[in-house]
mmCIF file of C-alpha atoms in Angstrom:
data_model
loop_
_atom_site.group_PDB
_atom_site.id
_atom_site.type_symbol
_atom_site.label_atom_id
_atom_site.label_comp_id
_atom_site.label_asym_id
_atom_site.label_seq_id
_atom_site.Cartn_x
_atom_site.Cartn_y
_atom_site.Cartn_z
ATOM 1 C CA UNK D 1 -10.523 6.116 19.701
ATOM 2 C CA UNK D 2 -9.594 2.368 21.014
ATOM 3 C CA UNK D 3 -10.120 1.341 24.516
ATOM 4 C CA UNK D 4 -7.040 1.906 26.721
ATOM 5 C CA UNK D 5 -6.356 -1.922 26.613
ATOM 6 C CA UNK D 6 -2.870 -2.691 25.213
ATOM 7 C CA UNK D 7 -4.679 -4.932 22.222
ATOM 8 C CA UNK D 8 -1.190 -5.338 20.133
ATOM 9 C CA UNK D 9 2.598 -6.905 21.012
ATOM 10 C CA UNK D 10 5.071 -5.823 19.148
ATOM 11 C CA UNK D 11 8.262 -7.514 19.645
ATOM 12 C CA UNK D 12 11.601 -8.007 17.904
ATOM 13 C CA UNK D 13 14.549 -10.251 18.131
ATOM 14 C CA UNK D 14 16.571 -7.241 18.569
ATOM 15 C CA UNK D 15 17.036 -3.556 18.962
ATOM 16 C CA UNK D 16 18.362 -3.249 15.365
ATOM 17 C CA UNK D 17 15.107 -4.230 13.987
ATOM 18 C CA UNK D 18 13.519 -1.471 15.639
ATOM 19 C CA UNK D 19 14.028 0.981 12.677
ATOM 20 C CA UNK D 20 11.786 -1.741 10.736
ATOM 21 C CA UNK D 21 9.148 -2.555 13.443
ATOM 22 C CA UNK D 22 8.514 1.304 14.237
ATOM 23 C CA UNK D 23 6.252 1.347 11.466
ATOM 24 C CA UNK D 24 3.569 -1.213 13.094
ATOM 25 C CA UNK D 25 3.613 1.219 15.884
ATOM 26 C CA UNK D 26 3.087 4.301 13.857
ATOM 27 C CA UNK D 27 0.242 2.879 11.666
ATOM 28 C CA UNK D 28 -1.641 1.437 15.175
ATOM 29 C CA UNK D 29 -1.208 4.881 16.422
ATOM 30 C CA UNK D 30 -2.599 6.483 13.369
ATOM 31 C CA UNK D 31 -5.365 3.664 13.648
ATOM 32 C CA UNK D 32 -6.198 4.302 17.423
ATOM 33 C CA UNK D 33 -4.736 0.678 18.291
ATOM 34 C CA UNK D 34 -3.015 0.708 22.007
ATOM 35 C CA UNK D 35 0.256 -1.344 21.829
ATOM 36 C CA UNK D 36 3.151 -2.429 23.302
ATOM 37 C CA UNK D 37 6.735 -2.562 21.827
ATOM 38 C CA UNK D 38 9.627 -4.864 23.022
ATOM 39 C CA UNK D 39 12.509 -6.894 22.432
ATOM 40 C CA UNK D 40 12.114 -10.299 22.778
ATOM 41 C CA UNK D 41 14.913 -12.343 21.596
ATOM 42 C CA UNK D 42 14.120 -16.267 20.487
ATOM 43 C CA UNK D 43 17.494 -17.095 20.156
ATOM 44 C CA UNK D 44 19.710 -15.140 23.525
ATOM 45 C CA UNK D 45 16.361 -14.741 25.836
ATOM 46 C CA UNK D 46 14.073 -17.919 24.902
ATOM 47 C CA UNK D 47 12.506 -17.958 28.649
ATOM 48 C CA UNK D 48 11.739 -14.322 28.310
ATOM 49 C CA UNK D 49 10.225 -15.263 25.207
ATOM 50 C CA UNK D 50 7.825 -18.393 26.276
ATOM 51 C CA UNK D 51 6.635 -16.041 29.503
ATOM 52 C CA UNK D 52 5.729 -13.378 27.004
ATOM 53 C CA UNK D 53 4.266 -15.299 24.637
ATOM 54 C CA UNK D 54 2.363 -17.662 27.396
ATOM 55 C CA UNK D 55 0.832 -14.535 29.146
ATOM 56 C CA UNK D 56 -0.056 -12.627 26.024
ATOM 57 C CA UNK D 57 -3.573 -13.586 26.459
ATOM 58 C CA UNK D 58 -4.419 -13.176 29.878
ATOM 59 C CA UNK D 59 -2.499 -9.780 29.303
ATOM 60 C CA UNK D 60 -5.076 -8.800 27.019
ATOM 61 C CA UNK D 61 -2.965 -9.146 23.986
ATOM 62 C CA UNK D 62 -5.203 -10.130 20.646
ATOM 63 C CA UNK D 63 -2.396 -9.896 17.917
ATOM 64 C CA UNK D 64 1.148 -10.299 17.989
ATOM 65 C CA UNK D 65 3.352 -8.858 15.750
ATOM 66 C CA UNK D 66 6.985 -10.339 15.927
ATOM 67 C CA UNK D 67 10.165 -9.195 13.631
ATOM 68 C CA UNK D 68 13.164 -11.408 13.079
ATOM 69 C CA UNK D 69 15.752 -10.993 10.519
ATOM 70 C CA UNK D 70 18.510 -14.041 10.427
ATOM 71 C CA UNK D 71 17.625 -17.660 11.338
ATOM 72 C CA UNK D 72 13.937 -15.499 12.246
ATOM 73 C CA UNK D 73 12.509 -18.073 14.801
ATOM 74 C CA UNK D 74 10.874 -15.385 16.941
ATOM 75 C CA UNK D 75 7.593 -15.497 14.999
ATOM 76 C CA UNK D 76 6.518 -19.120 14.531
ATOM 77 C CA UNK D 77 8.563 -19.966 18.142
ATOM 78 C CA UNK D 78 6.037 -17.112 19.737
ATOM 79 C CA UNK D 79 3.176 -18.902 17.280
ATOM 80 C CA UNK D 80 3.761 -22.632 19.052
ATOM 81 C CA UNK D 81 3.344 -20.959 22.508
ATOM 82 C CA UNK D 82 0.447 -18.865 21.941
ATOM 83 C CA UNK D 83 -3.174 -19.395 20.525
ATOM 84 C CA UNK D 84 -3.515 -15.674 19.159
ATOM 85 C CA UNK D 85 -2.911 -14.763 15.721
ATOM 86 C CA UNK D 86 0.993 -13.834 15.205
ATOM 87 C CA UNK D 87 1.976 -11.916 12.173
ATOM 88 C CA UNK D 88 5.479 -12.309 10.823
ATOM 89 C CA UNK D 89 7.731 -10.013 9.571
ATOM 90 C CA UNK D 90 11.034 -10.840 8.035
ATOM 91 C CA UNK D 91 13.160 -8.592 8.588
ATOM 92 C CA UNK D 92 16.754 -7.626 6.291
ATOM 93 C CA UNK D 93 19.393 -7.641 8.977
ATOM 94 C CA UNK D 94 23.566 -7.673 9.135
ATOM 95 C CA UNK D 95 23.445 -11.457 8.998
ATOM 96 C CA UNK D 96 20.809 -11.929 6.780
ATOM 97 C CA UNK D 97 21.130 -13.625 3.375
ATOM 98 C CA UNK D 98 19.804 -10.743 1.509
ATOM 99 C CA UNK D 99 16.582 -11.534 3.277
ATOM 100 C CA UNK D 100 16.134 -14.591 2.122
ATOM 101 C CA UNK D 101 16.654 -16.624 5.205
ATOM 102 C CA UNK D 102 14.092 -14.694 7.409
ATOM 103 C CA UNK D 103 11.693 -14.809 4.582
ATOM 104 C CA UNK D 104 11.555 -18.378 4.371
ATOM 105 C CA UNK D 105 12.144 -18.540 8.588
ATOM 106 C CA UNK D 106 8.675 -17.319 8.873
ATOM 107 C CA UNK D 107 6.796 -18.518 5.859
ATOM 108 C CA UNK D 108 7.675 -22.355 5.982
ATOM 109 C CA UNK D 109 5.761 -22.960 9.258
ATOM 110 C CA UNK D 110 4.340 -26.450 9.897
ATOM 111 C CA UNK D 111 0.614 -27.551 9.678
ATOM 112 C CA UNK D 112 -0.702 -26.670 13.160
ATOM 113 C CA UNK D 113 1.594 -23.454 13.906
ATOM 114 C CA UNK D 114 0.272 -20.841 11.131
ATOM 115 C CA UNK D 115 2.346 -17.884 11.345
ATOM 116 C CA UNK D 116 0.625 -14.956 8.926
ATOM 117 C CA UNK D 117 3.703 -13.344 6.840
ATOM 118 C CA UNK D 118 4.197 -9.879 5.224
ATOM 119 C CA UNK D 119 6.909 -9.204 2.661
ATOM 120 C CA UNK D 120 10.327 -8.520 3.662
ATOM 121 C CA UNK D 121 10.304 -5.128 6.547
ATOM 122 C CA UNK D 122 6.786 -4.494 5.838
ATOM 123 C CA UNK D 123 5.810 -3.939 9.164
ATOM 124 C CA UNK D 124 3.374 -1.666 8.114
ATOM 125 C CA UNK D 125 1.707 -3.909 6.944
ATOM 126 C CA UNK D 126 1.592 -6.016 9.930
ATOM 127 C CA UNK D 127 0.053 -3.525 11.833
ATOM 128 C CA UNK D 128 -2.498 -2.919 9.418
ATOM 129 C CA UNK D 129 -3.144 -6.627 9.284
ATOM 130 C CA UNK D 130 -3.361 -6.292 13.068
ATOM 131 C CA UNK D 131 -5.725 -4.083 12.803
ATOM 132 C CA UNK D 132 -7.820 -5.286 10.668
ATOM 133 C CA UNK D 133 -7.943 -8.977 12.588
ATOM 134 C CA UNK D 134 -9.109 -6.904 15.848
ATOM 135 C CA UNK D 135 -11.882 -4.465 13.442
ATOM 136 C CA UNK D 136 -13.573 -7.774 12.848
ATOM 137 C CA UNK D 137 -14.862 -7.135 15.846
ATOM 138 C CA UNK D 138 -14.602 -3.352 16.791
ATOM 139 C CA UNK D 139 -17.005 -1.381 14.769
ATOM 140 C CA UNK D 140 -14.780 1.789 15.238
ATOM 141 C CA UNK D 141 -12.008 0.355 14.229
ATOM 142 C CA UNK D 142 -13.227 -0.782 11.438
ATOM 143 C CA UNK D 143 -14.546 2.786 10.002
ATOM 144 C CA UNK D 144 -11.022 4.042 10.696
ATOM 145 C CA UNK D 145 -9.263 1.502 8.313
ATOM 146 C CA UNK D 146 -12.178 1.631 5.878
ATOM 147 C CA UNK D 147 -11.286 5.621 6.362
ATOM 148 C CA UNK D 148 -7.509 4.944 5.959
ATOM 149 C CA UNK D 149 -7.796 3.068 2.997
ATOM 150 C CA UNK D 150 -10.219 5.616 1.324
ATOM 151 C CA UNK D 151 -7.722 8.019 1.822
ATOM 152 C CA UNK D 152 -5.128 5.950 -0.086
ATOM 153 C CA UNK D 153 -7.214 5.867 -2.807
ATOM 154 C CA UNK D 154 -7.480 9.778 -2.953
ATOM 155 C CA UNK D 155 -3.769 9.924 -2.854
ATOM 156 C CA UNK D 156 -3.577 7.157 -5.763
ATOM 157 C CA UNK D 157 -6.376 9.297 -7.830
ATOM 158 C CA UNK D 158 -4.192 12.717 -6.545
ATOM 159 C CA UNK D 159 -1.146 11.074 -8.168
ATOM 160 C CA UNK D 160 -3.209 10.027 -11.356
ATOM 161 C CA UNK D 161 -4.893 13.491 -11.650
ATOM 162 C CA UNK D 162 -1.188 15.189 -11.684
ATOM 163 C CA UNK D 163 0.151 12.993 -13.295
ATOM 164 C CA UNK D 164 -2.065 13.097 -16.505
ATOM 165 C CA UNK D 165 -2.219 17.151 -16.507
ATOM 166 C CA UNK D 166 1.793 17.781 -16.964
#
C-alpha cells in the first residue's frame, strides 16, 4: 500500500457536491492513495481557499482535486495559487445551467493556469487521473492501476462473453 503521506486534496465548493466528489475518495482508497477531503468554498471562504491552496505543497499535497458546480471558480482559482497539478471537476448542482456553466468554468482556463478537466461529476475519474499523475513516479502505484484497469477489461470481456451466449 501507499505511504501514510496524505498525497491527494480533495475539496469542494460545498457540502452538496459531496455525493459527487465521494467517488475520488473511493477509487484512491481502492488504489491505496492517502487523501484528504474538504470543503473549500471559492466564492463564501476565498481566504480559506488561498491558505489551502498556498500550503498544499509544503503539506505534502501532489494533486488536487477540486469540484465546483455553478459559476465553478474553485478549480482554476486553487490552479493560480498553486504549482501542483489541479484536476477539475464540474459538477451538476441546484444552480447550475444543466451543467453547462461549470463545464465551461473549468475548461476555459487561460494560458499559464492549466486546470486538467473531467466530464461533468466524473470524479472518478479525477481520482484515477490523480493517481495516475503520482504512479509516474511510484512503482506500486503504478501496478495497482495497471491491475485496476486489467480488471476492467475482464469485466468488459465478462459482459461480452454473456452477452453473446443468451
Amino acid at each position: 500500500m501507499a505511504t501514510e503521506a496524505i498525497k491527494v486534496g480533495i475539496i469542494m465548493g460545498s457540502k452538496s457536491d459531496l455525493g459527487i466528489m465521494q467517488e475520488a475518495a473511493d477509487v484512491l482508497k481502492e488504489l491505496g492513495v492517502h487523501f484528504e477531503i474538504t470543503v473549500v468554498s471559492a466564492h463564501r471562504t476565498p481566504e480559506r481557499m488561498f491558505e489551502y491552496a498556498r500550503r498544499a505543497a509544503e503539506r505534502g499535497l501532489k494533486v488536487i482535486i477540486a469540484g465546483a458546480g455553478g459559476a465553478a471558480h474553485l478549480p482554476g482559482m486553487v490552479a493560480s495559487i498553486t504549482h501542483l497539478p489541479v484536476i477539475g471537476v464540474p459538477v451538476k448542482s441546484s444552480n447550475s445551467i444543466d451543467g453547462w456553466d461549470s463545464i465551461l468554468s473549468i475548461l476555459q482556463m487561460p494560458n499559464g493556469v492549466p486546470v486538467a478537466t473531467v466530464a461533468l461529476n466524473a470524479a472518478k475519474n479525477a481520482g484515477i487521473l490523480a493517481a495516475q499523475i503520482l504512479g509516474t513516479s511510484d512503482s506500486a502505484l503504478s501496478q495497482r492501476l495497471i491491475d485496476y484497469k486489467e480488471e476492467l477489461k475482464r469485466k468488459v470481456e465478462e459482459s461480452a462473453r454473456e452477452m453473446e451466449e443468451n
